[in-house]
XYZ file of C-alpha atoms in Angstrom:
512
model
C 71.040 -50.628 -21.477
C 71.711 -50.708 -17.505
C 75.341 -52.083 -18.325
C 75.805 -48.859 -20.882
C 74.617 -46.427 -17.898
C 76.895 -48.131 -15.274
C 79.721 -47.300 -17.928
C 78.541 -44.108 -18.620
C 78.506 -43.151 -15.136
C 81.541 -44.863 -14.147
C 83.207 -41.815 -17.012
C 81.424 -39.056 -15.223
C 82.014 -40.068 -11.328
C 85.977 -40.236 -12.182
C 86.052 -36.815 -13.553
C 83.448 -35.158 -11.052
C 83.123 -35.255 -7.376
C 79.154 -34.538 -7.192
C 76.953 -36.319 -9.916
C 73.056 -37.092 -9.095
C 71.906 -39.672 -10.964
C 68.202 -38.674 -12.244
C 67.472 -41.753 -14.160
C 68.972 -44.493 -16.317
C 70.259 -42.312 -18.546
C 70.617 -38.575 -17.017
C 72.619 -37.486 -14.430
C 72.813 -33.585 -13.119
C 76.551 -32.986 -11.983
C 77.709 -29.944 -9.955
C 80.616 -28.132 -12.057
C 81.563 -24.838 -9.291
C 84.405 -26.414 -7.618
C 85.952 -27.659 -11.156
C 85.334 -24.072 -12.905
C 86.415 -22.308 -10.061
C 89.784 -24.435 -10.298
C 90.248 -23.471 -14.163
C 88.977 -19.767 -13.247
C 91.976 -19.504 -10.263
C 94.766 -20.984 -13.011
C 93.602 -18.504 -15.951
C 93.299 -21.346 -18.333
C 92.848 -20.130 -21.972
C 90.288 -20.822 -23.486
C 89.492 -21.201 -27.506
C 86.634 -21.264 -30.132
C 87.994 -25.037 -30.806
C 87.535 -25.970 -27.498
C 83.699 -25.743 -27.892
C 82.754 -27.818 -31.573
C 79.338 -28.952 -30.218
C 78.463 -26.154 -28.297
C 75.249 -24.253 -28.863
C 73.344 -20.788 -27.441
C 69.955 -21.534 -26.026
C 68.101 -18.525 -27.680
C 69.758 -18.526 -31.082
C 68.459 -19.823 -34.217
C 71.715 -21.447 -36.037
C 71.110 -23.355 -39.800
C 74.555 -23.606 -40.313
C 78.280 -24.597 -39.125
C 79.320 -20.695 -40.049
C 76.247 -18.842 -38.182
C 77.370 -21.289 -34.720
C 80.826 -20.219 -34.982
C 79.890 -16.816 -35.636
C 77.448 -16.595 -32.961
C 79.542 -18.328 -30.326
C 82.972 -16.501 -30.730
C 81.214 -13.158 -29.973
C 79.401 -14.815 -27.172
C 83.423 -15.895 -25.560
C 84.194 -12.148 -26.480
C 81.602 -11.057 -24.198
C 81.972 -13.111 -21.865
C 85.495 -12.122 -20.967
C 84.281 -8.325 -20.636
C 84.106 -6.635 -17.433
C 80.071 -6.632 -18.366
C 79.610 -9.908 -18.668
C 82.213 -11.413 -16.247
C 78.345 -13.488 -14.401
C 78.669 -15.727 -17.503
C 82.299 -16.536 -17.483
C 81.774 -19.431 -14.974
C 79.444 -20.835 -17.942
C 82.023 -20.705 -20.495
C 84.533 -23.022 -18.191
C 81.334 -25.156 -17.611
C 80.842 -25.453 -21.292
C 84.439 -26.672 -21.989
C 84.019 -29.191 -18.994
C 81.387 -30.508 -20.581
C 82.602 -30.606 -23.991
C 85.789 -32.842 -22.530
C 83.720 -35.232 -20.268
C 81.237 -35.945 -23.214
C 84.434 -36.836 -25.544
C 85.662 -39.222 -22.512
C 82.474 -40.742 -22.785
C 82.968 -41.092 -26.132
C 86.242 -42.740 -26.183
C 85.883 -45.608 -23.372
C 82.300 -46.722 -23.635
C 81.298 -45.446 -27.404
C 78.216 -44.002 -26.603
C 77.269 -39.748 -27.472
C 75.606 -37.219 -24.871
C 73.860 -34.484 -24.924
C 74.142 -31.762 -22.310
C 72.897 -28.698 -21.122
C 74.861 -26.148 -18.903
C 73.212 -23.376 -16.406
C 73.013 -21.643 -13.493
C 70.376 -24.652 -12.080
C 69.202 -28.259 -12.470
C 65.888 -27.010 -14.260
C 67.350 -24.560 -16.693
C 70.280 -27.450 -17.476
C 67.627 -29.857 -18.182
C 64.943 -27.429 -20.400
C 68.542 -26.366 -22.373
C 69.782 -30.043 -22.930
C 66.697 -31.185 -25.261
C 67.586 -27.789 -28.015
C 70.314 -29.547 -29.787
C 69.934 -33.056 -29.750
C 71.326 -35.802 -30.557
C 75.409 -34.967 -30.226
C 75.526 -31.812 -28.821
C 75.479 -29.368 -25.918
C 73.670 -26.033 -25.168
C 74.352 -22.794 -23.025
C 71.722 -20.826 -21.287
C 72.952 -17.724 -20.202
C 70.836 -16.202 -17.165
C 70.299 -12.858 -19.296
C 68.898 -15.331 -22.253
C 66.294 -16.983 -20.196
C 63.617 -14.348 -20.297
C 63.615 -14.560 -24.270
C 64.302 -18.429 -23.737
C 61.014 -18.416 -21.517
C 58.814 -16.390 -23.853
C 58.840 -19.412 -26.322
C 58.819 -22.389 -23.856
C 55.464 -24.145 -22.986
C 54.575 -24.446 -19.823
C 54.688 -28.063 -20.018
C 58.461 -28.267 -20.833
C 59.295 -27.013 -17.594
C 60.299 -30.135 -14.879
C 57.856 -30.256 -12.343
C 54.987 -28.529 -14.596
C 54.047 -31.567 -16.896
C 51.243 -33.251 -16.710
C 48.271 -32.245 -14.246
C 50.372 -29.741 -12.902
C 51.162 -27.945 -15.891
C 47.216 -28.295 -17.063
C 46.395 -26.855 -13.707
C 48.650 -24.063 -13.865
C 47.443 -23.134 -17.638
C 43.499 -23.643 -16.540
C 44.267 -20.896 -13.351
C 45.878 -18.454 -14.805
C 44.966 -18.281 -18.398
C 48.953 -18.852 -19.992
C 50.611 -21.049 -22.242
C 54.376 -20.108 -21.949
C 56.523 -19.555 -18.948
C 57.452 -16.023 -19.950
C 53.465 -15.153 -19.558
C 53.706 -16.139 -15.642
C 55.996 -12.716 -14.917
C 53.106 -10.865 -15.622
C 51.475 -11.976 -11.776
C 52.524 -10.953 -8.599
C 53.882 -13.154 -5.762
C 50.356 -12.596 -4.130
C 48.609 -13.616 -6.729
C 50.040 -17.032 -7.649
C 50.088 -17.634 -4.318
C 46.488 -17.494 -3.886
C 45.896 -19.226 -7.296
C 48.006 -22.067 -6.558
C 49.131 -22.229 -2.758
C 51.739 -20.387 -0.740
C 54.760 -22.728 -1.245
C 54.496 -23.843 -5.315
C 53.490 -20.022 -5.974
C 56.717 -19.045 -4.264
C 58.368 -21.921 -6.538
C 56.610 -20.805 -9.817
C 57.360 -17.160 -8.933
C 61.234 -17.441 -8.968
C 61.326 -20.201 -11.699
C 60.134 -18.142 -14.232
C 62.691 -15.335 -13.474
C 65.787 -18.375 -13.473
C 66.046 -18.758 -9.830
C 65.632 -22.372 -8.472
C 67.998 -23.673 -5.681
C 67.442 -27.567 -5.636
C 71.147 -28.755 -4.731
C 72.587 -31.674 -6.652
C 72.858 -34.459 -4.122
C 75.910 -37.269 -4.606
C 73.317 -39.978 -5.651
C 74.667 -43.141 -7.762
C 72.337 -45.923 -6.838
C 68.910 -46.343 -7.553
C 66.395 -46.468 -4.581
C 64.422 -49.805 -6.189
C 65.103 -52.266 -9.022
C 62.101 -53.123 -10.829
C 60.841 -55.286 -13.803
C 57.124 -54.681 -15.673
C 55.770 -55.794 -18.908
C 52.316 -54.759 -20.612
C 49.954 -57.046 -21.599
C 47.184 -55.260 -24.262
C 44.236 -56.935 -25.981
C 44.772 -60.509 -26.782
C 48.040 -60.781 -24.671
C 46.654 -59.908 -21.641
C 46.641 -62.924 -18.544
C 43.546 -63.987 -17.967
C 44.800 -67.679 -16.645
C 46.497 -68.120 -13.388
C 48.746 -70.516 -15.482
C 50.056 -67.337 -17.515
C 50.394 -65.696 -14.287
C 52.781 -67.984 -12.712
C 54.415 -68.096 -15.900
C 55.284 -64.280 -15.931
C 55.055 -64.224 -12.252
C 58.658 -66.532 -12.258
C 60.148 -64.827 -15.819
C 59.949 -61.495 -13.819
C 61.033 -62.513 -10.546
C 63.731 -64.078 -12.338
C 64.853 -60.306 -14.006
C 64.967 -59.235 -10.126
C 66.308 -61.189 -8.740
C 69.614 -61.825 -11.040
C 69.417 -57.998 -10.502
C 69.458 -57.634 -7.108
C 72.048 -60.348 -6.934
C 74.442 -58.563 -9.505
C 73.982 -55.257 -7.004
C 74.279 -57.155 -4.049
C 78.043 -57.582 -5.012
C 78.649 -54.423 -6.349
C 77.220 -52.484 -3.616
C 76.663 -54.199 -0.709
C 73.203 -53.956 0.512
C 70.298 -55.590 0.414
C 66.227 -55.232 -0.307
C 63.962 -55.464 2.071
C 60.207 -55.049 0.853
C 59.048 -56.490 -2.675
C 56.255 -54.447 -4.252
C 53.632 -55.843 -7.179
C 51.763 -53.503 -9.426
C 49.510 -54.301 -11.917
C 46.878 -52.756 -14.368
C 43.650 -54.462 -14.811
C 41.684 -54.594 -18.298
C 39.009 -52.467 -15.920
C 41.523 -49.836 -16.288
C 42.109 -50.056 -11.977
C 45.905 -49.693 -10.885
C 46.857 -52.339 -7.741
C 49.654 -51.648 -5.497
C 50.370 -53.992 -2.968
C 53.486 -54.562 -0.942
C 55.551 -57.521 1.304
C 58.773 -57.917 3.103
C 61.656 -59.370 1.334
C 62.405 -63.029 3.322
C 65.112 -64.266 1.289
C 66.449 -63.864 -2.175
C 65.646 -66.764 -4.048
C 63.463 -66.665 -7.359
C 60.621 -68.900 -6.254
C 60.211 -66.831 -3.312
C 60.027 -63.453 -5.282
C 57.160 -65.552 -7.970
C 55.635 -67.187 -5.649
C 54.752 -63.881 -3.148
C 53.967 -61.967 -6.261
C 51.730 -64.531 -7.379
C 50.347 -64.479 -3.852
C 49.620 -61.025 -3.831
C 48.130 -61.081 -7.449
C 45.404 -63.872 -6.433
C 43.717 -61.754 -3.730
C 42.274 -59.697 -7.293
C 40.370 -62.641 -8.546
C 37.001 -62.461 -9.178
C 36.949 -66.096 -10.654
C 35.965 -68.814 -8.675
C 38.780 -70.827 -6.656
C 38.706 -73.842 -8.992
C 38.797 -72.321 -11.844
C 42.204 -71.503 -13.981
C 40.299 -67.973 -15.560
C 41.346 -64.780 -14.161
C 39.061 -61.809 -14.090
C 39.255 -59.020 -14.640
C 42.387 -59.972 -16.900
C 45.986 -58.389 -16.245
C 47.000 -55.958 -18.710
C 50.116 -54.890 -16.995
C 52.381 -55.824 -14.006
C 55.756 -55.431 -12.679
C 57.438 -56.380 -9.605
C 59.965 -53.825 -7.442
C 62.515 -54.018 -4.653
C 63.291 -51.654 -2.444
C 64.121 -50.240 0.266
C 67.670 -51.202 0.604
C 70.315 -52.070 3.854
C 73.467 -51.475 3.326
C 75.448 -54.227 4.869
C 77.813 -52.020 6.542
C 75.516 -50.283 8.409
C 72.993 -53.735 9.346
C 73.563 -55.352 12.232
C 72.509 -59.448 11.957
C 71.272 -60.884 14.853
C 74.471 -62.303 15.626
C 75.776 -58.543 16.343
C 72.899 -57.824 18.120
C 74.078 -60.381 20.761
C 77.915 -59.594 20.657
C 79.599 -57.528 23.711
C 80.004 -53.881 22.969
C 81.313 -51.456 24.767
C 78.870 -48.470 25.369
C 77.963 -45.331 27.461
C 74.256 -45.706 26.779
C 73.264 -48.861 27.586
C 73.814 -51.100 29.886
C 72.181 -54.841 30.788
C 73.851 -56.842 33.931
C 73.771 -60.550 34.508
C 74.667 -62.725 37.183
C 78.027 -62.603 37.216
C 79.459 -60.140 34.857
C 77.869 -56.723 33.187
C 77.427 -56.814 28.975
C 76.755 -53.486 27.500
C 74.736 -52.934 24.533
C 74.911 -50.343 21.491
C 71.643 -48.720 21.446
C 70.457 -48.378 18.195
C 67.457 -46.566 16.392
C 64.600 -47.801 14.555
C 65.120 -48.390 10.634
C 62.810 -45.299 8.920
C 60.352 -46.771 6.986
C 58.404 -43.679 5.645
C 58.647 -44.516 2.080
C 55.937 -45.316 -0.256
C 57.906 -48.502 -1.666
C 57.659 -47.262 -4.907
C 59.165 -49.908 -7.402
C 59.781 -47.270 -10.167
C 63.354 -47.515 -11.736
C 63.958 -43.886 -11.721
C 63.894 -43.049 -8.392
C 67.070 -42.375 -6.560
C 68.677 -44.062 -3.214
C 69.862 -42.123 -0.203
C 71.394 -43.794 2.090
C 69.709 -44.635 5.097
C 70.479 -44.988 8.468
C 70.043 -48.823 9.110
C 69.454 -49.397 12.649
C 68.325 -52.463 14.901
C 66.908 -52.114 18.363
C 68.743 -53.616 21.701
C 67.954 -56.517 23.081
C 64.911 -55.639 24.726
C 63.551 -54.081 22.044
C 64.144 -56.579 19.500
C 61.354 -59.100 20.623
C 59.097 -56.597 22.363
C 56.457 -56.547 19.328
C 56.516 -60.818 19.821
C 54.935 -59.927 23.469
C 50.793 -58.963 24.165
C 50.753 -55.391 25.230
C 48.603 -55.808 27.767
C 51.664 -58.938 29.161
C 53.368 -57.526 32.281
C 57.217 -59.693 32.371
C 57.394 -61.561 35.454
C 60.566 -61.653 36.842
C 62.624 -65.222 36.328
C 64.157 -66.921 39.239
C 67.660 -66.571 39.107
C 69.609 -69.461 37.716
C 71.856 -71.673 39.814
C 74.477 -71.496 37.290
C 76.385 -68.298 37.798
C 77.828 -68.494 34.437
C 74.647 -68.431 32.670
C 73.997 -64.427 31.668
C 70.861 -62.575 31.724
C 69.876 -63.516 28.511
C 69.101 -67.114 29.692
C 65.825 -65.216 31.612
C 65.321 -63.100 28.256
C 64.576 -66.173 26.651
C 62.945 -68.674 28.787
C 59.987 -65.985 28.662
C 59.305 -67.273 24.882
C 60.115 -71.060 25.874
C 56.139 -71.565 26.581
C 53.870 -71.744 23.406
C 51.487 -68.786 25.259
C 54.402 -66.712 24.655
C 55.329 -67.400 21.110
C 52.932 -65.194 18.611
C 49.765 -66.345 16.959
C 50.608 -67.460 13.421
C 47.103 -69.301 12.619
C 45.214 -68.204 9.909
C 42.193 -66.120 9.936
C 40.424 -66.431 6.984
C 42.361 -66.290 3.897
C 45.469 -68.817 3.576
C 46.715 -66.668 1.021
C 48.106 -64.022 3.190
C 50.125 -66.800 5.189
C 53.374 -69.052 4.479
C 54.345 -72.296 6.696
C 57.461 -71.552 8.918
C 59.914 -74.327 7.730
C 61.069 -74.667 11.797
C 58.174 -74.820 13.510
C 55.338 -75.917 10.840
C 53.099 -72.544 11.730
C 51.264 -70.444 9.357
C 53.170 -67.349 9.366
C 51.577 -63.914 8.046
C 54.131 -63.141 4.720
C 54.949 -59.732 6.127
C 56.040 -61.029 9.857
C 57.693 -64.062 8.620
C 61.764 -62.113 8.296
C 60.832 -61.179 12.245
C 59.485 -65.162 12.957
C 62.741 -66.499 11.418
C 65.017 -64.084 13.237
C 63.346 -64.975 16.393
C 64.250 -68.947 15.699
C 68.048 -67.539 14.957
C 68.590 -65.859 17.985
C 66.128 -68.496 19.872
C 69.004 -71.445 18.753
C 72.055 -69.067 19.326
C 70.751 -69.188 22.984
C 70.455 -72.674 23.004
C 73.949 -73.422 21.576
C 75.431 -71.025 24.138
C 73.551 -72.902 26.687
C 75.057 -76.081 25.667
C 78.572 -74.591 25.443
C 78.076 -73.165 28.883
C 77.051 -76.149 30.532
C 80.459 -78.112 29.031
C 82.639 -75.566 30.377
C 80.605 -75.242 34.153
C 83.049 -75.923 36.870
C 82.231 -78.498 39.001
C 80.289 -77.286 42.165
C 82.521 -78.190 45.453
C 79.848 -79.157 48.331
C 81.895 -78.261 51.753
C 80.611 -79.119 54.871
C 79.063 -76.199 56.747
C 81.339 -74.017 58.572
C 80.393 -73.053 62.244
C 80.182 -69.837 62.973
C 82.961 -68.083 65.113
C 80.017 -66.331 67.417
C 77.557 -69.221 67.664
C 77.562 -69.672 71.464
C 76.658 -73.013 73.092
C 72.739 -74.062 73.867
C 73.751 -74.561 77.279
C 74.688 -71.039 77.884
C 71.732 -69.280 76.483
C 69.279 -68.577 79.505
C 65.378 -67.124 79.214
C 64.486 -63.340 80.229
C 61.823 -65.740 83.362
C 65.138 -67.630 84.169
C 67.054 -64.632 84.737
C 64.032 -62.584 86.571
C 63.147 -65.889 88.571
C 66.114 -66.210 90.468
C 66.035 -67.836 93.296
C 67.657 -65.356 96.548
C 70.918 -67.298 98.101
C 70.576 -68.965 101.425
């Protein structure tokens, strides 16, 4: 099904400069610059160019009353009185020859819905499925509204839609133009009454953002009754089959789009009906890792005793998510992060020679980590602190830096002193355990216990710790020898015998 979307979308981001993908299987794309290209040449336009084209509004039983219904429609539309609804007609045919694209190379229908914004489009694409497309025209959508429920409306399912019903006493949209602005601003607060108020007159202004790759990847399964795991042996078991899913996954998007997750996320349902959430960095890609971090994570909820293989309360449903991806051409490895760069903002001097450093902001880690397939990525702005910066959360904050004595190798740069301030064990951070072991993982370089969530920092910090030491080496190959001269005396140095005391010169004896 995810190799059918990537198809399907591969169609619609060839023909179209600005598609959103919503979900697997929907995508919102932005038609004005296309119709107003059509609208600037005068292309004609036909009642065969529209065979699965329907009028949101219009009851139609047969093949007769759609043709019949749609040809005045085009009629109209090409008045002087109706000229607002042209731009829908070129939008229809657009659609109508995108959908038969679709068709053609990946064998697979669409449905479709064309408007004047993303939640009209979307309310108007459910009318005619399976196979065909339908037209809202913004003089239609008061009589469209009238029959809606409120519920059908994006962004009004749910809670919010109960909520909305339960406040003001309605069941279709078209009841909400009855109220004031005041008024469902006071019923349901300033900004979602201001929302609600326009929405149910067709006005909504959410853009439709160039978005093609999703913002997690994700794998879940449900467990009811009998099924569910209630042995840590069935655990591990799923724990690996799922990790597995992800990780081929991430692998297979790794290569196609060239970035990279960074925090893992485990949710699971409990047969106590309780929904668990809990989240760790990404180390490496590698399948054990991913199973054995989720079964980690999924251990802390067991009310069994230690040497026992029963779970309680048993799992009824769990998934695993990654997410928040770096792209690689924006993520600087620690081997950048030590490279020369030329620079305005930044610079560090050494001995001998000045290095200057791209200063760089911190990576914005704000969201939620939801693992849920739908959501959408936008890029981000992957950043990675200088030098300075880097290992700054390594040191107490209460730990002043003592200046280093200067080295007596001149070739040796600055970043000799950087690290010789980690090169004592009271420097390097506290890895022991507390009191669960479960929250830790042995560092395979230095044999601590590492907690899971510091351990991508702890292994970058052994990286850049044996760069250092390599450049060392190759510094110390390449030292010139040091020349020992004798001393030089100086041109001014006058002889012992000449210097006299202040009481030798007052003391002089009178001549006889």
């Amino acid at each position: 099904y995810r190799d059918a979307s990537a198809d399907v979308f591969r169609v619609l981001n060839g023909n179209f400069k600005l598609v959103e993908k919503a979900s697997i299987d929907e995508a919102y794309v932005d038609l004005t610059d296309d119709v107003q290209k059509l609208k600037d040449e005068n292309f004609p336009l036909a009642i065969n160019d529209f065979p699965t084209t329907h009028l949101a509004g219009f009851t139609t039983k047969t093949e007769d009353e759609r043709i019949e219904i749609l040809s005045k429609w085009l009629k109209d539309c090409q008045s002087d009185d109706e000229q607002r609804n042209l731009d829908l007609v070129f939008g229809a045919y657009l659609v109508e020859q995108v959908r038969k694209k679709i068709k053609d190379e990946t064998g697979f229908f669409c449905s479709a819905g064309i408007a004047r914004n993303k939640i009209l489009a979307k309310l108007c694409c459910g009318f005619n499925k399976p196979k065909k497309q339908t037209v809202i025209n913004q003089t239609d959508v008061d009589h469209v509204f009238d029959q809606t429920p409120i519920q059908k409306i994006q962004g009004l399912g749910a809670k919010a839609g109960d909520r909305v019903m339960e406040l003001l006493q309605v069941e279709y949209v078209g009841q909400l133009r009855k109220y004031t602005l005041d008024v469902l601003q006071a019923s349901i607060g300033e900004k979602d009454g201001y929302w609600l108020y326009n929405l149910v007159r067709g006005i909504e202004t959410a853009p439709v953002n160039s978005r093609n790759l999703y913002k997690s990847i994700s794998a879940s399964k449900n467990f009811p009754g009998k099924t569910s795991l209630d042995t840590l042996d069935k655990i591990r078991t799923w724990c690996h089959n799922l990790a597995e899913d992800v990780f081929n996954r991430l692998e297979k998007d790794r290569a196609e789009n060239k970035r990279r997750a960074k925090l893992l996320t485990v949710t699971c349902t409990l047969n106590t009906n309780e929904t668990i959430a809990r989240s760790c960095p990404i180390s490496e890609y590698s399948i054990d890792r991913f199973a054995n971090d989720t079964f980690r994570i999924l251990k802390q909820f067991n009310k069994s005793p230690s040497s026992s293989n029963i779970y309680t309360p048993a799992i009824i449903s769990f998934g695993i998510g990654a997410g928040k991806f770096l792209e690689n051409a924006n993520t600087k490895s620690i081997v950048d992060l030590f490279s020369k760069q030329t620079t305005k903002t930044e610079t560090i001097k050494s001995t001998e020679n000045t290095t200057r450093w791209q200063e760089y902001e911190d990576y914005d880690d704000d969201d939620d980590g939801s693992n849920s397939e739908d959501k959408i990525l936008q890029k981000p702005t992957a950043t990675v602190p200088i030098q300075g910066d880097f290992f700054r959360k390594f040191q107490k904050t209460d730990e002043q830096i003592k200046p280093q004595p200067k080295s007596e190798t001149k070739t040796t740069s600055s970043i000799v002193s950087f690290f010789s301030r980690y090169a004592s064990n009271e420097n390097i951070p506290n890895c022991s355990p507390e009191k669960s072991s479960e929250h830790y993982t042995t560092c395979s370089k230095c044999q601590k216990s590492i907690l899971v969530w510091n351990m991508p920092e702890h292994e970058d910090f052994h990286y850049a710790h044996e760069l250092q030491m390599e450049e060392n080496r190759s510094n110390s190959m390449i030292a010139p020898p040091i020349k020992i001269s004798k001393p030089v005396k100086r041109k001014n140095e006058k002889q012992k015998s000449n210097i006299q005391t202040l009481d030798s010169f007052v003391n002089k004896k009178p001549k006889s």
